[in-house]
Coordinates of N, CA, C and O in Angstrom, one line a residue:
A1 N 193.4 110.0 70.4 CA 194.6 109.2 70.5 C 195.0 108.9 71.9 O 195.4 107.8 72.3
L2 N 194.9 110.0 72.8 CA 195.3 109.8 74.2 C 194.3 108.9 74.9 O 194.7 108.1 75.7
N3 N 193.0 109.0 74.6 CA 192.0 108.1 75.2 C 192.3 106.7 74.8 O 192.2 105.8 75.7
F4 N 192.6 106.4 73.6 CA 192.9 105.0 73.1 C 194.1 104.5 73.9 O 194.2 103.4 74.3
A5 N 195.2 105.4 74.0 CA 196.4 104.9 74.6 C 196.1 104.6 76.1 O 196.7 103.6 76.6
Y6 N 195.3 105.4 76.7 CA 194.9 105.2 78.1 C 194.2 103.8 78.3 O 194.6 103.0 79.2
Y7 N 193.2 103.6 77.5 CA 192.5 102.3 77.6 C 193.3 101.1 77.1 O 193.2 100.0 77.6
F8 N 194.2 101.4 76.2 CA 195.1 100.3 75.7 C 196.0 99.9 76.8 O 196.3 98.7 77.0
Y9 N 196.5 100.9 77.5 CA 197.4 100.6 78.7 C 196.6 99.9 79.8 O 197.1 98.9 80.4
K10 N 195.4 100.4 80.1 CA 194.6 99.8 81.1 C 194.2 98.4 80.8 O 194.0 97.5 81.7
A11 N 194.0 98.0 79.5 CA 193.6 96.7 79.1 C 194.9 95.8 79.0 O 194.7 94.7 78.4
K12 N 196.0 96.2 79.4 CA 197.3 95.5 79.4 C 197.6 95.1 77.9 O 197.9 94.0 77.6
Y13 N 197.4 96.1 77.0 CA 197.8 96.0 75.6 C 197.0 95.0 74.9 O 197.5 94.4 73.9
S14 N 195.8 94.8 75.3 CA 194.9 93.8 74.5 C 193.9 94.6 73.7 O 193.1 95.4 74.3
F15 N 193.9 94.5 72.4 CA 193.0 95.2 71.6 C 191.6 94.9 71.9 O 190.7 95.8 71.9
H16 N 191.3 93.6 72.2 CA 189.9 93.2 72.4 C 189.4 93.8 73.7 O 188.3 94.4 73.8
Q17 N 190.2 93.8 74.8 CA 189.9 94.4 76.1 C 189.8 95.9 76.0 O 188.9 96.5 76.6
T18 N 190.6 96.5 75.1 CA 190.6 97.9 74.9 C 189.2 98.3 74.3 O 188.6 99.3 74.7
E19 N 188.8 97.5 73.3 CA 187.5 97.8 72.7 C 186.4 97.7 73.7 O 185.4 98.6 73.7
I20 N 186.4 96.7 74.6 CA 185.3 96.6 75.6 C 185.3 97.7 76.5 O 184.3 98.3 76.9
L21 N 186.5 98.1 77.0 CA 186.6 99.3 77.9 C 186.1 100.6 77.3 O 185.4 101.3 78.0
M22 N 186.5 100.8 76.1 CA 186.0 102.0 75.4 C 184.5 102.0 75.2 O 183.9 103.1 75.3
L23 N 184.0 100.8 74.9 CA 182.5 100.7 74.6 C 181.8 101.0 75.9 O 180.8 101.7 75.9
N24 N 182.2 100.4 77.0 CA 181.6 100.7 78.3 C 181.6 102.1 78.7 O 180.7 102.7 79.3
A25 N 182.8 102.7 78.5 CA 182.9 104.2 78.8 C 182.0 105.0 77.9 O 181.4 106.0 78.4
F26 N 181.8 104.6 76.7 CA 181.0 105.3 75.8 C 179.5 105.2 76.2 O 178.7 106.2 76.2
R27 N 179.1 104.1 76.7 CA 177.8 103.9 77.2 C 177.4 104.7 78.4 O 176.3 105.0 78.7
Q28 N 178.5 105.1 79.2 CA 178.2 105.9 80.4 C 178.2 107.4 80.2 O 178.0 108.1 81.1
L29 N 178.5 107.8 78.9 CA 178.4 109.2 78.6 C 177.0 109.7 78.8 O 176.0 109.0 78.4
P30 N 176.8 111.0 79.2 CA 175.4 111.5 79.4 C 174.9 111.9 78.0 O 175.5 112.7 77.3
F31 N 173.7 111.4 77.7 CA 173.1 111.7 76.5 C 171.8 112.4 76.8 O 171.0 112.0 77.7
Y32 N 171.5 113.5 76.1 CA 170.3 114.3 76.4 C 169.3 114.1 75.3 O 169.6 114.0 74.1
S33 N 168.0 114.1 75.7 CA 166.9 114.0 74.7 C 166.9 115.2 73.9 O 167.2 116.3 74.4
P34 N 166.4 115.1 72.6 CA 166.3 116.3 71.8 C 165.3 117.3 72.4 O 164.4 117.0 73.2
P35 N 165.4 118.6 72.1 CA 164.5 119.6 72.6 C 163.1 119.4 72.1 O 162.9 118.8 71.1
P36 N 162.1 119.7 72.9 CA 160.7 119.5 72.5 C 160.4 120.4 71.3 O 161.0 121.4 71.0
P37 N 159.4 119.9 70.5 CA 159.1 120.7 69.3 C 158.5 122.1 69.7 O 157.9 122.3 70.7
R38 N 158.8 123.0 68.8 CA 158.3 124.4 69.0 C 156.8 124.5 68.9 O 156.2 123.6 68.3
E39 N 156.2 125.5 69.4 CA 154.8 125.7 69.4 C 154.3 125.8 68.0 O 153.2 125.2 67.6
G40 N 155.0 126.5 67.1 CA 154.6 126.6 65.7 C 154.5 125.2 65.0 O 153.7 124.9 64.2
E41 N 155.5 124.4 65.3 CA 155.6 123.0 64.7 C 154.4 122.2 65.2 O 153.8 121.4 64.5
I42 N 154.1 122.3 66.5 CA 152.9 121.6 67.1 C 151.6 122.0 66.4 O 150.8 121.2 66.0
N43 N 151.5 123.3 66.3 CA 150.2 123.9 65.7 C 150.1 123.5 64.2 O 148.9 123.5 63.7
S44 N 151.2 123.2 63.5 CA 151.1 122.9 62.1 C 150.9 121.5 61.8 O 150.8 121.1 60.7
R45 N 150.9 120.6 62.9 CA 150.8 119.2 62.6 C 149.3 118.9 62.3 O 148.4 119.5 62.8
I46 N 149.1 117.9 61.4 CA 147.8 117.5 61.0 C 147.7 116.0 61.4 O 148.2 115.1 60.8
D47 N 147.0 115.8 62.5 CA 146.8 114.5 63.1 C 145.4 114.0 62.9 O 144.5 114.5 63.6
V48 N 145.2 113.1 62.0 CA 143.9 112.5 61.8 C 144.0 111.0 61.7 O 145.0 110.5 61.2
V49 N 143.0 110.3 62.0 CA 142.9 108.8 61.9 C 141.7 108.5 61.2 O 140.6 109.0 61.4
G50 N 141.8 107.6 60.2 CA 140.6 107.1 59.5 C 140.6 107.5 58.0 O 139.6 107.2 57.3
L51 N 141.6 108.3 57.6 CA 141.6 108.8 56.2 C 142.7 108.2 55.4 O 143.9 108.2 56.0
A52 N 142.5 107.8 54.2 CA 143.6 107.4 53.3 C 144.5 108.6 53.0 O 144.0 109.8 53.0
E53 N 145.7 108.4 52.7 CA 146.7 109.5 52.5 C 146.3 110.4 51.3 O 146.4 111.6 51.4
D54 N 145.8 109.7 50.2 CA 145.5 110.6 49.1 C 144.3 111.4 49.3 O 144.2 112.6 48.8
L55 N 143.4 111.0 50.1 CA 142.2 111.8 50.5 C 142.7 113.0 51.4 O 142.2 114.1 51.3
K56 N 143.6 112.7 52.3 CA 144.1 113.7 53.2 C 144.8 114.8 52.4 O 144.6 116.0 52.6
V57 N 145.6 114.4 51.4 CA 146.3 115.4 50.6 C 145.4 116.2 49.8 O 145.5 117.4 49.7
A58 N 144.4 115.5 49.1 CA 143.5 116.2 48.3 C 142.6 117.2 49.1 O 142.4 118.4 48.6
F59 N 142.2 116.9 50.3 CA 141.4 117.8 51.2 C 142.3 119.0 51.6 O 141.8 120.1 51.6
C60 N 143.5 118.7 52.0 CA 144.4 119.8 52.4 C 144.6 120.8 51.2 O 144.7 122.0 51.4
E61 N 144.8 120.3 50.0 CA 145.0 121.1 48.8 C 143.8 122.0 48.6 O 143.9 123.2 48.4
W62 N 142.6 121.4 48.7 CA 141.4 122.2 48.5 C 141.2 123.2 49.6 O 140.9 124.4 49.3
F63 N 141.5 122.9 50.8 CA 141.4 123.8 51.9 C 142.3 125.0 51.8 O 141.9 126.2 51.9
V64 N 143.6 124.7 51.5 CA 144.5 125.8 51.4 C 144.2 126.8 50.2 O 144.2 128.0 50.3
M65 N 143.8 126.2 49.1 CA 143.4 127.0 47.9 C 142.2 127.8 48.2 O 142.1 129.0 47.8
T66 N 141.2 127.2 48.8 CA 140.0 128.0 49.2 C 140.3 129.1 50.2 O 139.7 130.2 50.1
D67 N 141.2 128.8 51.1 CA 141.6 129.8 52.1 C 142.3 131.0 51.4 O 142.1 132.2 51.8
L68 N 143.0 130.8 50.4 CA 143.7 131.8 49.7 C 142.7 132.6 48.8 O 142.8 133.8 48.6
E69 N 141.7 131.9 48.3 CA 140.7 132.5 47.4 C 139.7 133.4 48.1 O 139.3 134.4 47.6
E70 N 139.3 133.0 49.3 CA 138.2 133.6 50.0 C 138.8 134.7 51.0 O 139.6 134.3 51.8
P71 N 138.3 135.9 51.0 CA 138.8 136.9 51.9 C 138.6 136.6 53.4 O 139.4 136.9 54.2
G72 N 137.5 135.9 53.7 CA 137.2 135.5 55.1 C 137.7 134.2 55.5 O 137.4 133.7 56.6
G73 N 138.5 133.5 54.6 CA 139.0 132.2 54.9 C 137.9 131.1 54.6 O 136.9 131.4 54.0
V74 N 138.2 129.9 55.0 CA 137.3 128.8 54.8 C 136.2 128.8 55.9 O 136.5 128.8 57.1
L75 N 135.0 128.9 55.4 CA 133.8 128.9 56.3 C 133.4 127.5 56.6 O 133.6 126.5 55.8
R76 N 132.6 127.3 57.7 CA 132.1 126.0 58.0 C 131.1 125.6 56.9 O 131.0 124.4 56.6
D77 N 130.4 126.5 56.3 CA 129.5 126.2 55.3 C 130.2 125.6 54.0 O 129.7 124.7 53.3
D78 N 131.4 126.2 53.8 CA 132.2 125.7 52.7 C 132.6 124.2 52.9 O 132.5 123.4 51.9
V79 N 133.0 123.9 54.1 CA 133.4 122.5 54.4 C 132.2 121.5 54.3 O 132.3 120.5 53.7
L80 N 131.1 122.0 54.9 CA 129.9 121.1 54.8 C 129.4 120.9 53.4 O 128.9 119.8 53.0
E81 N 129.5 122.0 52.6 CA 129.1 121.8 51.2 C 130.0 120.9 50.4 O 129.5 120.0 49.6
L82 N 131.3 120.9 50.7 CA 132.2 120.0 50.0 C 131.9 118.5 50.5 O 131.8 117.6 49.6
L83 N 131.7 118.3 51.8 CA 131.4 117.0 52.3 C 130.1 116.5 51.8 O 129.9 115.3 51.6
N84 N 129.2 117.4 51.5 CA 127.9 117.0 50.9 C 128.1 116.5 49.5 O 127.5 115.5 49.1
D85 N 129.0 117.1 48.8 CA 129.3 116.7 47.4 C 130.0 115.3 47.4 O 129.9 114.6 46.5
L86 N 130.7 115.0 48.5 CA 131.4 113.7 48.6 C 130.5 112.6 49.1 O 130.9 111.5 49.2
G87 N 129.2 113.0 49.4 CA 128.3 112.0 49.7 C 127.9 111.8 51.2 O 127.2 110.9 51.6
F88 N 128.5 112.7 52.0 CA 128.2 112.7 53.5 C 127.0 113.5 53.8 O 126.6 114.5 53.1
S89 N 126.3 113.2 54.9 CA 125.1 113.9 55.3 C 125.4 114.9 56.5 O 126.1 114.6 57.4
E90 N 124.8 116.1 56.4 CA 124.9 117.0 57.5 C 124.1 116.5 58.7 O 124.3 117.1 59.8
A91 N 123.2 115.5 58.6 CA 122.5 115.0 59.7 C 123.3 114.1 60.6 O 122.9 113.8 61.7
A92 N 124.5 113.7 60.1 CA 125.4 112.9 60.9 C 125.8 113.6 62.1 O 126.0 114.9 62.1
Q93 N 126.0 112.9 63.2 CA 126.4 113.6 64.5 C 127.7 114.4 64.4 O 127.7 115.5 65.0
P94 N 128.7 113.9 63.8 CA 130.0 114.7 63.7 C 129.7 116.0 63.0 O 130.3 117.0 63.4
A95 N 128.9 116.0 62.0 CA 128.6 117.3 61.2 C 127.8 118.2 62.1 O 128.0 119.4 62.1
K96 N 126.9 117.7 62.9 CA 126.1 118.6 63.8 C 127.0 119.2 64.9 O 126.9 120.4 65.2
D97 N 127.9 118.4 65.4 CA 128.9 118.9 66.4 C 129.8 120.0 65.8 O 130.1 121.0 66.4
F98 N 130.2 119.8 64.6 CA 131.1 120.7 63.9 C 130.3 122.0 63.7 O 130.9 123.1 63.9
L99 N 129.1 122.0 63.3 CA 128.3 123.2 63.1 C 128.0 123.9 64.4 O 128.0 125.1 64.5
Y100 N 127.8 123.1 65.5 CA 127.4 123.7 66.8 C 128.6 124.5 67.4 O 128.4 125.4 68.1
R101 N 129.8 124.1 67.0 CA 131.0 124.8 67.6 C 131.2 126.2 66.9 O 132.1 126.9 67.3
G102 N 130.5 126.5 65.9 CA 130.6 127.8 65.3 C 130.1 128.9 66.2 O 129.3 128.6 67.1
E103 N 130.5 130.1 65.9 CA 130.1 131.2 66.7 C 128.7 131.7 66.3 O 128.3 131.6 65.2
G104 N 127.9 132.1 67.3 CA 126.6 132.6 67.1 C 125.5 131.7 67.7 O 125.8 130.6 68.1
H105 N 124.3 132.2 67.7 CA 123.2 131.5 68.3 C 122.3 130.9 67.3 O 121.4 130.0 67.6
I106 N 122.4 131.3 66.0 CA 121.5 130.7 65.0 C 122.4 130.0 64.0 O 123.6 130.3 63.9
E107 N 121.8 129.0 63.3 CA 122.5 128.1 62.4 C 123.2 128.9 61.3 O 124.3 128.7 60.9
E108 N 122.4 129.9 60.7 CA 123.0 130.6 59.6 C 124.3 131.4 60.0 O 125.2 131.4 59.2
R109 N 124.3 131.9 61.2 CA 125.5 132.6 61.7 C 126.6 131.6 61.9 O 127.8 131.9 61.5
R110 N 126.4 130.5 62.4 CA 127.4 129.5 62.7 C 128.0 129.0 61.3 O 129.2 128.7 61.3
R111 N 127.2 128.9 60.3 CA 127.7 128.4 59.0 C 128.7 129.4 58.5 O 129.6 129.0 57.7
M112 N 128.5 130.7 58.8 CA 129.4 131.7 58.2 C 130.6 132.0 59.0 O 131.3 133.0 58.7
T113 N 130.9 131.2 60.0 CA 132.1 131.4 60.8 C 133.2 130.5 60.3 O 133.0 129.4 59.8
P114 N 134.5 131.0 60.4 CA 135.6 130.3 59.8 C 136.0 129.0 60.6 O 135.5 128.9 61.8
T115 N 136.7 128.2 60.0 CA 137.2 127.0 60.7 C 138.7 126.8 60.3 O 139.2 127.4 59.4
S116 N 139.3 125.9 61.0 CA 140.7 125.6 60.8 C 140.9 124.3 60.0 O 139.9 123.5 59.9
L117 N 142.1 124.1 59.4 CA 142.3 122.9 58.6 C 142.2 121.7 59.5 O 141.7 120.7 59.1
Q118 N 142.8 121.7 60.7 CA 142.7 120.6 61.6 C 141.3 120.2 62.0 O 140.9 119.0 61.9
E119 N 140.5 121.2 62.3 CA 139.1 120.9 62.7 C 138.3 120.4 61.5 O 137.5 119.4 61.6
A120 N 138.5 120.9 60.3 CA 137.8 120.5 59.1 C 138.2 119.1 58.7 O 137.4 118.2 58.4
L121 N 139.5 118.8 58.8 CA 140.0 117.5 58.4 C 139.6 116.4 59.4 O 139.3 115.3 59.1
T122 N 139.5 116.8 60.7 CA 139.0 115.9 61.7 C 137.5 115.6 61.5 O 137.1 114.4 61.7
L123 N 136.8 116.5 61.0 CA 135.4 116.3 60.7 C 135.3 115.3 59.5 O 134.5 114.3 59.6
Y124 N 136.1 115.5 58.5 CA 136.1 114.6 57.3 C 136.4 113.1 57.8 O 135.7 112.2 57.4
A125 N 137.4 113.0 58.6 CA 137.8 111.7 59.1 C 136.7 111.1 60.0 O 136.4 109.9 59.9
S126 N 136.1 111.9 60.8 CA 135.0 111.4 61.7 C 133.8 110.9 60.9 O 133.2 109.9 61.2
L127 N 133.5 111.6 59.9 CA 132.3 111.2 59.0 C 132.7 109.9 58.3 O 131.8 109.1 58.0
T128 N 133.9 109.8 57.8 CA 134.3 108.6 57.1 C 134.3 107.4 58.0 O 133.7 106.3 57.6
V129 N 134.8 107.5 59.2 CA 134.7 106.4 60.2 C 133.3 106.1 60.6 O 132.9 104.9 60.7
D130 N 132.4 107.2 60.8 CA 131.0 107.0 61.2 C 130.3 106.3 60.1 O 129.5 105.4 60.3
A131 N 130.5 106.6 58.8 CA 129.9 106.0 57.7 C 130.3 104.5 57.5 O 129.5 103.6 57.2
A132 N 131.6 104.2 57.8 CA 132.0 102.8 57.8 C 131.4 102.0 58.8 O 131.1 100.8 58.6
K133 N 131.2 102.5 60.0 CA 130.5 101.8 61.1 C 129.0 101.5 60.8 O 128.5 100.4 61.1
K134 N 128.4 102.4 60.1 CA 126.9 102.3 59.8 C 126.7 101.5 58.6 O 125.5 101.1 58.3
K135 N 127.7 101.2 57.8 CA 127.6 100.5 56.6 C 127.1 99.1 56.8 O 127.7 98.3 57.6
G136 N 126.0 98.7 56.2 CA 125.4 97.4 56.4 C 124.5 97.2 57.6 O 123.8 96.2 57.7
Q137 N 124.4 98.3 58.4 CA 123.4 98.2 59.5 C 122.0 98.5 59.1 O 121.8 99.2 58.1
E138 N 121.1 97.9 59.7 CA 119.7 98.1 59.4 C 119.3 99.5 59.9 O 119.6 99.9 61.0
P139 N 118.6 100.3 59.0 CA 118.2 101.7 59.5 C 117.1 101.6 60.5 O 116.4 100.6 60.6
V140 N 117.1 102.6 61.4 CA 116.1 102.7 62.4 C 114.7 102.8 61.7 O 114.5 103.4 60.7
E141 N 113.7 102.1 62.3 CA 112.4 102.0 61.8 C 111.8 103.4 61.7 O 111.8 104.2 62.6
G142 N 111.3 103.7 60.5 CA 110.7 105.0 60.2 C 111.7 106.1 59.8 O 111.2 107.1 59.3
A143 N 113.0 105.8 59.9 CA 114.0 106.8 59.5 C 114.5 106.5 58.1 O 114.6 105.3 57.7
P144 N 114.8 107.5 57.3 CA 115.3 107.2 55.9 C 116.7 106.7 56.0 O 117.4 106.9 57.0
P145 N 117.1 105.8 55.1 CA 118.4 105.3 55.1 C 119.5 106.3 55.0 O 119.3 107.3 54.2
A146 N 120.6 106.2 55.7 CA 121.6 107.2 55.7 C 122.4 107.1 54.3 O 122.6 106.0 53.8
P147 N 122.7 108.2 53.7 CA 123.4 108.2 52.4 C 124.8 107.7 52.6 O 125.4 107.8 53.6
E148 N 125.2 106.9 51.6 CA 126.6 106.4 51.6 C 127.5 107.3 50.9 O 127.2 107.8 49.8
P149 N 128.7 107.5 51.4 CA 129.7 108.4 50.8 C 130.1 107.8 49.4 O 130.1 106.6 49.3
K150 N 130.6 108.6 48.6 CA 131.1 108.1 47.3 C 132.4 107.3 47.5 O 133.1 107.5 48.5
P151 N 132.8 106.5 46.5 CA 134.0 105.8 46.6 C 135.2 106.7 46.8 O 135.2 107.9 46.3
E152 N 136.3 106.2 47.4 CA 137.4 107.1 47.7 C 138.0 107.7 46.5 O 138.4 108.9 46.5
E153 N 138.1 106.9 45.4 CA 138.7 107.5 44.2 C 137.9 108.6 43.6 O 138.4 109.6 43.2
E154 N 136.5 108.5 43.7 CA 135.7 109.6 43.3 C 135.8 110.8 44.2 O 135.7 111.9 43.7
Q155 N 135.9 110.6 45.5 CA 136.0 111.7 46.4 C 137.3 112.5 46.1 O 137.3 113.7 46.1
A156 N 138.4 111.8 45.9 CA 139.7 112.4 45.6 C 139.6 113.2 44.3 O 140.1 114.4 44.2
E157 N 138.9 112.7 43.3 CA 138.8 113.4 42.0 C 138.0 114.6 42.1 O 138.3 115.7 41.5
I158 N 136.9 114.6 42.9 CA 136.0 115.7 43.1 C 136.8 116.9 43.8 O 136.8 118.0 43.3
M159 N 137.6 116.5 44.8 CA 138.4 117.6 45.5 C 139.5 118.1 44.6 O 139.8 119.3 44.6
R160 N 140.1 117.2 43.7 CA 141.2 117.7 42.8 C 140.6 118.6 41.8 O 141.2 119.6 41.4
K161 N 139.4 118.4 41.3 CA 138.7 119.3 40.3 C 138.5 120.6 40.9 O 138.7 121.7 40.3
K162 N 138.0 120.6 42.2 CA 137.8 121.9 42.8 C 139.1 122.7 43.0 O 139.1 123.9 42.9
F163 N 140.1 121.9 43.4 CA 141.4 122.5 43.6 C 142.0 123.2 42.2 O 142.4 124.3 42.2
R164 N 141.8 122.4 41.1 CA 142.3 122.9 39.9 C 141.5 124.1 39.4 O 142.1 125.1 38.9
R165 N 140.2 124.1 39.6 CA 139.4 125.3 39.3 C 139.8 126.5 40.1 O 139.9 127.6 39.5
S166 N 140.0 126.3 41.4 CA 140.4 127.5 42.2 C 141.8 128.0 41.8 O 142.0 129.2 41.8
S167 N 142.7 127.0 41.5 CA 144.0 127.4 41.1 C 144.0 128.2 39.8 O 144.8 129.2 39.7
S168 N 143.1 127.8 38.9 CA 143.0 128.6 37.6 C 142.5 130.0 37.8 O 143.0 130.9 37.2
V169 N 141.5 130.1 38.7 CA 141.0 131.4 39.0 C 142.1 132.3 39.6 O 142.2 133.5 39.3
L170 N 142.8 131.8 40.6 CA 143.9 132.6 41.2 C 145.0 133.0 40.2 O 145.5 134.1 40.3
K171 N 145.3 132.0 39.3 CA 146.3 132.4 38.3 C 145.8 133.5 37.4 O 146.6 134.4 37.0
G172 N 144.5 133.4 37.0 CA 144.0 134.5 36.1 C 144.0 135.8 36.9 O 144.3 136.9 36.3
A173 N 143.7 135.8 38.2 CA 143.7 137.1 38.9 C 145.1 137.6 39.0 O 145.3 138.8 39.0
E174 N 146.1 136.7 39.2 CA 147.5 137.2 39.3 C 147.9 137.8 38.0 O 148.6 138.8 37.9
N175 N 147.5 137.2 36.8 CA 147.9 137.7 35.5 C 147.3 139.1 35.3 O 147.9 140.0 34.7
L176 N 146.0 139.2 35.8 CA 145.3 140.5 35.6 C 146.0 141.6 36.5 O 146.2 142.7 36.0
R177 N 146.4 141.2 37.7 CA 147.1 142.2 38.6 C 148.5 142.6 37.9 O 148.8 143.8 37.9
Q178 N 149.2 141.7 37.4 CA 150.5 142.0 36.7 C 150.2 142.9 35.5 O 151.0 143.8 35.2
A179 N 149.2 142.7 34.7 CA 148.9 143.5 33.6 C 148.5 144.9 34.0 O 148.9 145.9 33.3
M180 N 147.8 145.0 35.1 CA 147.4 146.4 35.5 C 148.6 147.2 36.0 O 148.6 148.4 36.0
Q181 N 149.6 146.5 36.5 CA 150.8 147.1 37.1 C 151.8 147.4 36.0 O 152.9 148.0 36.3
A182 N 151.6 146.8 34.8 CA 152.7 147.0 33.8 C 152.8 148.4 33.4 O 151.8 149.2 33.3
P183 N 154.0 149.0 33.2 CA 154.2 150.4 32.9 C 153.7 150.6 31.5 O 153.8 149.8 30.6
V184 N 153.1 151.8 31.3 CA 152.6 152.3 30.0 C 153.6 153.2 29.4 O 153.9 154.3 30.0
S185 N 154.1 152.9 28.2 CA 155.1 153.8 27.5 C 154.4 154.7 26.4 O 153.5 154.2 25.7
L186 N 154.8 155.9 26.4 CA 154.3 156.8 25.3 C 155.3 157.0 24.2 O 156.5 157.1 24.5
P187 N 154.9 156.9 23.0 CA 155.8 157.1 21.9 C 156.4 158.5 21.9 O 155.8 159.5 22.3
S188 N 157.7 158.6 21.5 CA 158.4 159.9 21.5 C 157.8 161.0 20.7 O 157.8 162.1 21.0
G189 N 157.2 160.6 19.5 CA 156.6 161.6 18.6 C 155.1 161.8 18.8 O 154.5 162.3 18.0
G190 N 154.6 161.3 20.0 CA 153.2 161.5 20.2 C 152.5 160.3 19.6 O 153.0 159.5 18.8
G191 N 151.3 160.2 19.9 CA 150.5 159.1 19.3 C 149.7 158.3 20.4 O 149.6 158.8 21.5
S192 N 149.3 157.2 20.0 CA 148.4 156.4 20.9 C 149.3 155.7 22.0 O 150.4 155.4 21.7
I193 N 148.7 155.5 23.1 CA 149.4 154.7 24.2 C 149.4 153.3 23.9 O 148.4 152.7 23.4
S194 N 150.5 152.6 24.1 CA 150.6 151.2 23.8 C 149.7 150.4 24.7 O 149.6 150.7 25.9
A195 N 149.1 149.4 24.2 CA 148.2 148.6 24.9 C 148.9 147.7 25.9 O 150.1 147.4 25.7
A196 N 148.2 147.4 27.0 CA 148.8 146.5 28.0 C 149.0 145.1 27.4 O 148.2 144.7 26.5
P197 N 149.9 144.3 27.8 CA 150.2 143.0 27.3 C 148.9 142.1 27.5 O 148.3 142.2 28.5
A198 N 148.7 141.3 26.5 CA 147.6 140.4 26.6 C 147.8 139.4 27.7 O 148.9 138.9 28.0
L199 N 146.6 139.0 28.3 CA 146.7 138.0 29.4 C 146.9 136.6 28.8 O 146.3 136.2 27.9
S200 N 147.8 135.9 29.5 CA 148.0 134.5 29.1 C 146.8 133.7 29.5 O 146.2 133.9 30.6
P201 N 146.4 132.7 28.7 CA 145.2 131.9 29.1 C 145.5 131.1 30.3 O 146.6 130.7 30.6

């Protein structure tokens, strides 16, 4: 209220001039940029180019579920096996580079090293872009034609099936764990021990 009265007086009691003065004063206020994102937020970002959103989501679901299911996390061999099911070739340069970044001096050892979601998703996107570039090109003389990846709808369905299967396995394991931890009650007059509750399908 005091600010308005000050500018109203300064504008010689003109509402229009008061509005202009207050707007100019507002524009001169110091505004600060928001704080930079935290390290955890930066590390959790998934930045890829060349993948449809439904493929990205399906791949992330498969990766997270596999990571929960496997004690050693998602291995490079797991990713290459999935991409092979989607129609991509391990002979493609992005797949070779992905495998080369694994730890160890021999290929078998590198295949058994874990990978991150960002790295695996980047490989998927790189293979997709690489296949799109080579589509329609004449193969090198004497070289076999490069395999074409499956249609996007089929790729997404393959990953969803793997996700649902892994989810079912984890649910069954959780039901078994709960059944094993269920308390066992003994009848007061003696007798047989009551059986553990049946597992839900």
